[in-house]
Tab-separated table of C-alpha atoms and ligand atoms in Angstrom:
chain	number	residue	atom	x	y	z
A	32	MET	CA	12.491	17.014	14.638
A	33	LYS	CA	13.244	18.593	11.236
A	34	LYS	CA	9.729	19.896	9.583
A	35	VAL	CA	9.079	19.821	6.029
A	36	VAL	CA	6.235	21.266	3.369
A	37	LEU	CA	4.274	18.426	2.195
A	38	GLY	CA	4.645	18.608	-1.688
A	39	ASN	CA	3.032	21.900	-3.092
A	40	THR	CA	0.510	22.374	-0.186
A	41	ASN	CA	0.895	24.510	2.914
A	42	ILE	CA	0.852	21.742	5.211
A	43	ILE	CA	3.919	21.515	7.496
A	44	VAL	CA	4.810	17.978	8.755
A	45	SER	CA	7.490	16.262	10.911
A	46	ARG	CA	9.783	14.048	8.983
A	47	LEU	CA	8.685	11.252	11.355
A	48	CYS	CA	5.000	10.498	11.330
A	49	PHE	CA	3.233	8.893	13.874
A	50	GLY	CA	1.387	5.758	12.521
A	51	SER	CA	-1.121	5.159	14.910
A	52	LEU	CA	-2.780	1.715	13.721
A	53	THR	CA	-0.520	0.092	16.623
A	54	MET	CA	-2.238	1.439	19.573
A	55	THR	CA	-5.453	-0.176	18.466
A	56	PRO	CA	-7.361	-3.139	19.344
A	57	PHE	CA	-6.109	-4.774	16.232
A	58	GLN	CA	-2.501	-4.290	17.711
A	59	ALA	CA	-1.402	-3.256	21.301
A	60	ASN	CA	-4.899	-2.650	22.469
A	61	LEU	CA	-3.892	0.217	24.269
A	62	SER	CA	-6.360	2.256	26.651
A	63	ILE	CA	-7.546	5.523	25.096
A	64	LYS	CA	-5.625	6.949	27.885
A	65	GLU	CA	-2.460	5.119	27.074
A	66	GLY	CA	-2.874	5.583	23.505
A	67	ALA	CA	-3.680	9.629	24.059
A	68	TYR	CA	-0.484	9.818	26.173
A	69	LEU	CA	1.911	8.167	23.435
A	70	ILE	CA	0.413	10.830	20.664
A	71	LYS	CA	0.873	13.701	23.176
A	72	TYR	CA	4.426	12.343	24.319
A	73	ALA	CA	5.649	12.348	20.508
A	74	TYR	CA	3.972	15.888	19.931
A	75	ASP	CA	5.784	16.949	22.697
A	76	ARG	CA	9.223	15.587	21.262
A	77	GLY	CA	8.465	17.100	17.647
A	78	ILE	CA	5.951	14.937	15.806
A	79	ASN	CA	3.278	16.923	14.776
A	80	PHE	CA	2.115	14.454	12.109
A	81	LEU	CA	-0.572	11.795	12.691
A	82	ASP	CA	-1.808	8.939	10.277
A	83	THR	CA	-5.174	7.141	11.230
A	84	ALA	CA	-8.020	5.915	9.106
A	85	GLU	CA	-11.507	5.382	9.493
A	86	ILE	CA	-10.957	1.261	9.929
A	87	TYR	CA	-8.507	1.816	12.638
A	88	ASP	CA	-11.484	3.095	14.940
A	89	ASN	CA	-9.092	5.183	16.769
A	90	TYR	CA	-10.442	8.849	16.586
A	91	LYS	CA	-10.923	8.997	20.235
A	92	TYR	CA	-7.436	8.270	21.187
A	93	ILE	CA	-6.706	11.581	19.036
A	94	ARG	CA	-9.546	13.406	20.519
A	95	GLU	CA	-8.231	12.849	23.677
A	96	ALA	CA	-4.545	13.295	22.780
A	97	LEU	CA	-4.956	17.060	21.166
A	98	LYS	CA	-6.604	18.343	24.328
A	99	GLY	CA	-4.535	21.450	25.183
A	100	ILE	CA	-2.567	21.728	21.632
A	101	LYS	CA	-3.736	24.022	19.165
A	102	ARG	CA	-5.471	22.720	16.347
A	103	GLU	CA	-3.009	24.711	13.807
A	104	ASP	CA	-0.070	22.725	15.124
A	105	TYR	CA	-1.026	19.638	14.429
A	106	VAL	CA	-1.475	17.803	11.098
A	107	ILE	CA	-4.067	14.526	10.891
A	108	ALA	CA	-4.374	12.507	7.942
A	109	SER	CA	-7.443	10.159	7.693
A	110	LYS	CA	-8.420	7.348	4.843
A	111	THR	CA	-11.640	5.768	3.990
A	112	TYR	CA	-12.972	3.224	1.797
A	113	ALA	CA	-15.805	5.201	0.589
A	114	TYR	CA	-16.539	5.317	-3.155
A	115	THR	CA	-19.983	7.186	-3.496
A	116	ALA	CA	-20.360	10.986	-2.315
A	117	LYS	CA	-22.819	10.047	0.537
A	118	MET	CA	-20.256	7.685	1.840
A	119	ALA	CA	-17.500	10.141	1.639
A	120	GLU	CA	-19.547	12.792	3.286
A	121	GLU	CA	-20.467	10.011	6.150
A	122	SER	CA	-16.589	9.447	6.477
A	123	LEU	CA	-15.603	12.619	6.934
A	124	GLN	CA	-18.429	14.031	9.332
A	125	GLN	CA	-17.455	10.937	11.290
A	126	ALA	CA	-13.856	12.023	11.344
A	127	LEU	CA	-14.506	15.573	12.340
A	128	LYS	CA	-17.021	14.726	15.098
A	129	GLU	CA	-15.137	11.754	16.779
A	130	ILE	CA	-11.714	13.729	16.594
A	131	GLY	CA	-13.785	17.051	17.640
A	132	THR	CA	-12.187	19.289	15.036
A	133	ASP	CA	-13.313	21.643	12.124
A	134	TYR	CA	-11.330	20.229	9.539
A	135	ILE	CA	-9.117	17.134	8.665
A	136	ASP	CA	-5.648	18.280	6.986
A	137	ILE	CA	-5.081	15.249	4.566
A	138	PHE	CA	-7.968	12.773	3.478
A	139	LEU	CA	-6.993	9.764	1.498
A	140	LEU	CA	-8.828	7.092	-0.557
A	141	HIS	CA	-7.442	3.964	1.045
A	142	GLU	CA	-5.626	1.114	-0.731
A	143	GLN	CA	-6.359	2.542	-4.404
A	144	GLU	CA	-4.909	-0.149	-6.724
A	145	SER	CA	-4.760	1.734	-10.044
A	146	ILE	CA	-6.266	4.784	-12.083
A	147	HIS	CA	-9.211	2.550	-12.870
A	148	THR	CA	-10.033	2.201	-9.038
A	149	VAL	CA	-9.594	5.669	-8.460
A	150	ARG	CA	-11.938	6.448	-11.484
A	151	GLY	CA	-14.080	3.831	-9.655
A	152	HIS	CA	-14.559	6.209	-6.610
A	153	PHE	CA	-14.950	9.515	-8.464
A	154	GLU	CA	-17.992	10.162	-6.718
A	155	ALA	CA	-16.030	10.140	-3.555
A	156	VAL	CA	-13.298	12.253	-5.230
A	157	GLU	CA	-15.716	15.016	-6.211
A	158	TYR	CA	-17.261	15.228	-2.909
A	159	PHE	CA	-13.553	15.571	-1.055
A	160	LEU	CA	-12.576	18.158	-3.761
A	161	LYS	CA	-15.670	20.253	-2.885
A	162	ALA	CA	-14.835	19.634	0.672
A	163	LYS	CA	-11.570	21.289	0.117
A	164	GLU	CA	-13.056	24.062	-1.367
A	165	SER	CA	-15.138	24.487	1.588
A	166	GLY	CA	-12.478	24.105	4.079
A	167	LEU	CA	-13.421	20.961	5.768
A	168	ILE	CA	-10.256	18.924	4.473
A	169	ARG	CA	-6.930	20.765	3.507
A	170	SER	CA	-5.978	18.437	0.774
A	171	PHE	CA	-6.622	15.234	-0.867
A	172	GLY	CA	-5.190	11.869	-2.018
A	173	ILE	CA	-4.566	8.345	-1.914
A	174	SER	CA	-2.912	5.380	-0.050
A	175	THR	CA	-1.640	2.506	-2.147
A	176	HIS	CA	0.273	-1.030	-1.972
A	177	ARG	CA	0.859	-0.867	-5.516
A	178	VAL	CA	2.978	0.750	-8.058
A	179	SER	CA	-0.048	1.235	-10.141
A	180	GLY	CA	-1.417	3.117	-7.531
A	181	ALA	CA	1.463	5.480	-7.571
A	182	LEU	CA	1.059	5.814	-11.320
A	183	ALA	CA	-2.622	6.765	-10.738
A	184	ALA	CA	-1.230	9.983	-8.860
A	185	LYS	CA	0.934	11.042	-11.865
A	186	GLU	CA	-2.254	10.610	-14.010
A	187	ILE	CA	-4.679	12.405	-11.931
A	188	LYS	CA	-3.576	16.397	-10.927
A	189	GLU	CA	-6.475	16.528	-8.075
A	190	ILE	CA	-4.389	13.720	-6.320
A	191	GLU	CA	-1.998	16.092	-3.890
A	192	ILE	CA	-0.589	13.528	-1.479
A	193	ILE	CA	0.503	9.903	-2.038
A	194	HIS	CA	1.052	7.340	0.788
A	195	PRO	CA	2.774	4.500	-0.528
A	196	ILE	CA	4.517	1.519	0.703
A	197	VAL	CA	8.326	1.903	0.746
A	198	ASN	CA	10.639	-0.252	2.338
A	199	LYS	CA	14.397	-1.637	1.096
A	200	LEU	CA	12.720	-4.962	0.074
A	201	GLY	CA	9.684	-3.880	-1.100
A	202	ILE	CA	7.561	-5.980	1.336
A	203	GLY	CA	3.770	-5.503	0.451
A	204	ILE	CA	4.091	-3.857	-2.858
A	205	HIS	CA	1.831	-6.292	-4.911
A	206	ASP	CA	2.861	-5.409	-8.519
A	207	GLY	CA	6.489	-4.647	-8.759
A	208	ASN	CA	9.457	-4.188	-6.720
A	209	ILE	CA	11.051	-1.435	-4.616
A	210	HIS	CA	13.014	0.374	-7.510
A	211	ASP	CA	9.704	0.453	-9.637
A	212	MET	CA	7.833	2.082	-6.927
A	213	LEU	CA	10.864	4.643	-6.275
A	214	ASN	CA	11.073	5.666	-10.126
A	215	ILE	CA	7.369	6.889	-9.744
A	216	LEU	CA	7.454	8.690	-6.299
A	217	SER	CA	10.564	10.584	-7.627
A	218	ASP	CA	8.645	11.857	-10.800
A	219	LEU	CA	5.700	12.529	-8.205
A	220	HIS	CA	7.912	14.534	-6.182
A	221	ASP	CA	9.076	16.547	-9.077
A	222	MET	CA	5.196	17.306	-10.084
A	223	GLY	CA	4.978	18.742	-6.616
A	224	LYS	CA	2.789	15.962	-5.042
A	225	GLY	CA	3.533	15.442	-1.047
A	226	ILE	CA	4.752	11.851	-0.097
A	227	TYR	CA	4.596	10.219	3.211
A	228	ALA	CA	5.721	6.692	3.097
A	229	MET	CA	4.486	3.684	4.759
A	230	LYS	CA	5.745	0.741	6.462
A	231	PRO	CA	9.526	1.232	6.258
A	232	LEU	CA	10.156	-1.814	8.487
A	233	GLY	CA	8.172	-3.562	6.146
A	234	GLY	CA	5.098	-4.168	8.833
A	235	GLY	CA	7.680	-5.150	11.402
A	236	HIS	CA	9.360	-7.864	9.355
A	237	LEU	CA	12.424	-5.603	9.201
A	238	ILE	CA	12.888	-4.999	12.922
A	239	GLY	CA	15.954	-7.450	12.831
A	240	SER	CA	17.665	-4.905	10.605
A	241	MET	CA	16.148	-1.763	11.736
A	242	GLU	CA	18.671	0.523	11.485
A	243	GLU	CA	19.520	-0.370	7.953
A	244	ALA	CA	15.788	-0.238	6.907
A	245	LEU	CA	15.304	2.931	8.461
A	246	GLY	CA	18.413	4.668	7.004
A	247	PHE	CA	16.949	3.422	3.518
A	248	VAL	CA	13.946	5.392	3.667
A	249	ARG	CA	15.359	8.475	5.735
A	250	ASP	CA	17.913	8.841	3.071
A	251	ILE	CA	15.502	9.174	-0.051
A	252	PRO	CA	15.559	12.825	-0.479
A	253	TYR	CA	12.128	12.813	-2.499
A	254	LEU	CA	9.938	11.242	0.704
A	255	ASP	CA	8.577	14.204	2.874
A	256	SER	CA	7.793	12.278	5.661
A	257	ILE	CA	7.634	8.769	6.965
A	258	ALA	CA	4.917	6.937	8.973
A	259	ILE	CA	6.001	4.565	11.446
A	260	GLY	CA	3.709	2.745	13.745
A	261	MET	CA	4.695	3.269	17.513
A	262	GLN	CA	3.182	1.871	20.732
A	263	SER	CA	5.592	2.402	23.424
A	264	THR	CA	7.833	5.617	24.265
A	265	ASP	CA	10.825	3.350	23.835
A	266	GLU	CA	10.098	3.239	20.050
A	267	ILE	CA	8.968	6.903	19.828
A	268	ASP	CA	12.428	7.934	21.207
A	269	ALA	CA	14.289	5.136	19.177
A	270	ASN	CA	12.728	6.480	15.917
A	271	ILE	CA	13.078	9.999	16.683
A	272	LYS	CA	16.838	9.296	17.532
A	273	PHE	CA	17.296	7.496	14.526
A	274	MET	CA	15.617	10.100	12.228
A	275	GLU	CA	17.907	12.554	13.890
A	276	GLU	CA	21.038	10.920	14.373
A	277	GLY	CA	21.061	8.005	12.071
A	278	SER	CA	21.653	5.507	15.046
A	279	ILE	CA	20.169	4.168	18.207
A	280	SER	CA	21.664	2.446	21.068
A	281	ASP	CA	22.234	-1.504	21.097
A	282	GLU	CA	20.536	-1.607	24.446
A	283	LEU	CA	17.245	0.323	22.990
A	284	ALA	CA	17.508	-1.609	19.661
A	285	GLY	CA	17.669	-5.074	21.530
A	286	ARG	CA	14.606	-3.957	23.602
A	287	LEU	CA	12.638	-3.301	20.730
A	288	LYS	CA	13.572	-6.358	18.902
A	289	LYS	CA	12.556	-8.630	22.130
A	290	SER	CA	9.044	-6.981	22.066
A	291	ARG	CA	8.088	-8.181	18.593
A	292	LYS	CA	6.141	-11.502	17.511
A	293	LEU	CA	4.831	-13.064	14.026
A	294	ILE	CA	0.971	-12.880	13.770
A	295	VAL	CA	-1.189	-14.094	10.900
A	296	ALA	CA	-4.315	-12.688	10.211
A	297	ASP	CA	-7.532	-14.485	10.152
A	298	TYR	CA	-8.088	-13.947	6.649
A	299	CYS	CA	-4.909	-16.199	5.732
A	300	ILE	CA	-6.287	-18.736	3.049
A	301	GLY	CA	-3.724	-21.631	4.107
A	302	CYS	CA	-2.006	-21.467	0.526
A	303	GLY	CA	1.081	-22.754	1.997
A	304	LYS	CA	3.343	-20.046	0.168
A	305	CYS	CA	4.763	-18.979	3.601
A	306	GLU	CA	5.955	-22.078	4.582
A	307	LYS	CA	7.507	-23.073	1.276
A	308	ARG	CA	9.532	-19.831	1.461
A	309	CYS	CA	10.762	-20.035	5.191
A	310	ARG	CA	14.183	-21.728	5.404
A	311	GLN	CA	13.929	-21.867	9.004
A	312	GLY	CA	11.021	-24.019	9.657
A	313	GLY	CA	9.227	-21.080	11.311
A	314	ILE	CA	5.557	-21.362	9.988
A	315	THR	CA	3.526	-24.372	9.089
A	316	VAL	CA	0.173	-24.784	7.675
A	317	ILE	CA	-2.187	-26.455	10.037
A	318	GLY	CA	-5.886	-27.291	8.585
A	319	SER	CA	-6.292	-24.122	6.533
A	320	ARG	CA	-4.050	-21.394	8.484
A	321	ALA	CA	-0.514	-20.801	8.765
A	322	VAL	CA	0.737	-20.801	12.319
A	323	PRO	CA	4.517	-19.567	13.316
A	324	ASN	CA	6.432	-21.692	15.854
A	325	GLU	CA	9.397	-21.085	17.817
A	326	ASN	CA	11.875	-21.544	15.089
A	327	CYS	CA	10.802	-18.204	13.574
A	328	ILE	CA	13.333	-15.623	13.633
A	329	LEU	CA	11.409	-12.655	12.642
A	330	CYS	CA	13.282	-12.027	9.446
A	331	GLY	CA	10.152	-11.524	7.467
A	332	TYR	CA	10.605	-13.017	4.180
A	333	CYS	CA	7.474	-14.994	4.219
A	334	ALA	CA	5.599	-11.908	3.894
A	335	THR	CA	7.174	-11.089	0.848
A	336	VAL	CA	5.222	-14.340	-0.687
A	337	CYS	CA	2.142	-13.916	1.049
A	338	PRO	CA	-0.639	-13.202	-1.380
A	339	GLU	CA	-3.000	-12.000	1.141
A	340	PHE	CA	-0.516	-9.877	3.029
A	341	CYS	CA	-1.721	-11.155	6.108
A	342	ILE	CA	1.575	-11.770	7.741
A	343	LYS	CA	2.784	-9.087	10.341
A	344	VAL	CA	5.481	-8.880	12.806
A	345	ILE	CA	4.284	-6.474	15.612
B	524	SF4	S1	1.024	-17.086	2.629
B	524	SF4	FE1	-0.305	-16.129	3.516
B	524	SF4	S2	-2.298	-16.825	2.895
B	524	SF4	FE2	-0.694	-18.226	2.441
B	524	SF4	S3	-0.825	-19.805	4.116
B	524	SF4	FE3	0.771	-18.193	4.482
B	524	SF4	S4	-0.025	-16.600	5.496
B	524	SF4	FE4	-1.676	-17.826	4.851
B	525	SF4	S1	9.471	-14.167	9.655
B	525	SF4	FE1	11.095	-15.532	8.461
B	525	SF4	S2	11.874	-17.353	10.145
B	525	SF4	FE2	9.608	-16.487	10.669
B	525	SF4	S3	8.226	-17.914	9.681
B	525	SF4	FE3	8.500	-16.110	8.343
B	525	SF4	S4	10.375	-16.542	6.957
B	525	SF4	FE4	10.122	-17.719	8.252
């Protein structure tokens, strides 16, 4: 697996990043042993970069997986919603303790919306900059679902790493389209910021056109790495093969497509926009919640209109 340097940092990562939310109780609900096996399997195949977050509650999987791997051979990115110095310290200490490590490579403020949101987190930002000076983290940044979040990284020089949504349809980008996002990311790259993208398959919605969707992000030269959620060795193998060779076998693609389903998060507000958008009759609001049915073809178009971003194909 090809490795690259993340922006102007000295952090070297594989172009494919292991998105680890997929193994948690929120998604595949793997045991710690099963999840750790997957992380180690991916590492043995050249993926040295893992993305997690405090809310994923999966540090214990990582701790188990890293046993036997030299710490400097592995790159961990985590995220927090902390906005005070105290909360930031608690978040970082929790990550260090539960993963069993002396430092975290990349610590991000989670889901930043704009420069105003980042400024509202200034105490946490200051804490992480000090943590960087003392070696507890190696770099600081933000994750965002918004073009205005990416713009914040342009304005704030201390943001070294950005973790934005990038996929061919712009699924999940709240305030613009994919072209708006890419224009900013290209500038950020030129400024020396490290960029690792999330949701190249639109949270699973683009699985039906997997090769095209992955090809789109893979060929963007200013994306250093791409985080993809993986929950089986099949998926790890397929993603590595695709990143390296640009294609996967029809048989493997078929197996992956069959294992997916559409889920609607509990926080659906029953607004009905998904039902109106779907041309297949694949989802209906019943009571105050959207419910998918057998007509759903997992195209993912309904997710592009959900104001709560609560539809996923897993
Ligand atoms: S668009 Fe989203 S919030 Fe609205 S009913 Fe559908 S799933 Fe629920
Ligand atoms: S994924 Fe596609 S087919 Fe399924 S409910 Fe959404 S829009 Fe309809």
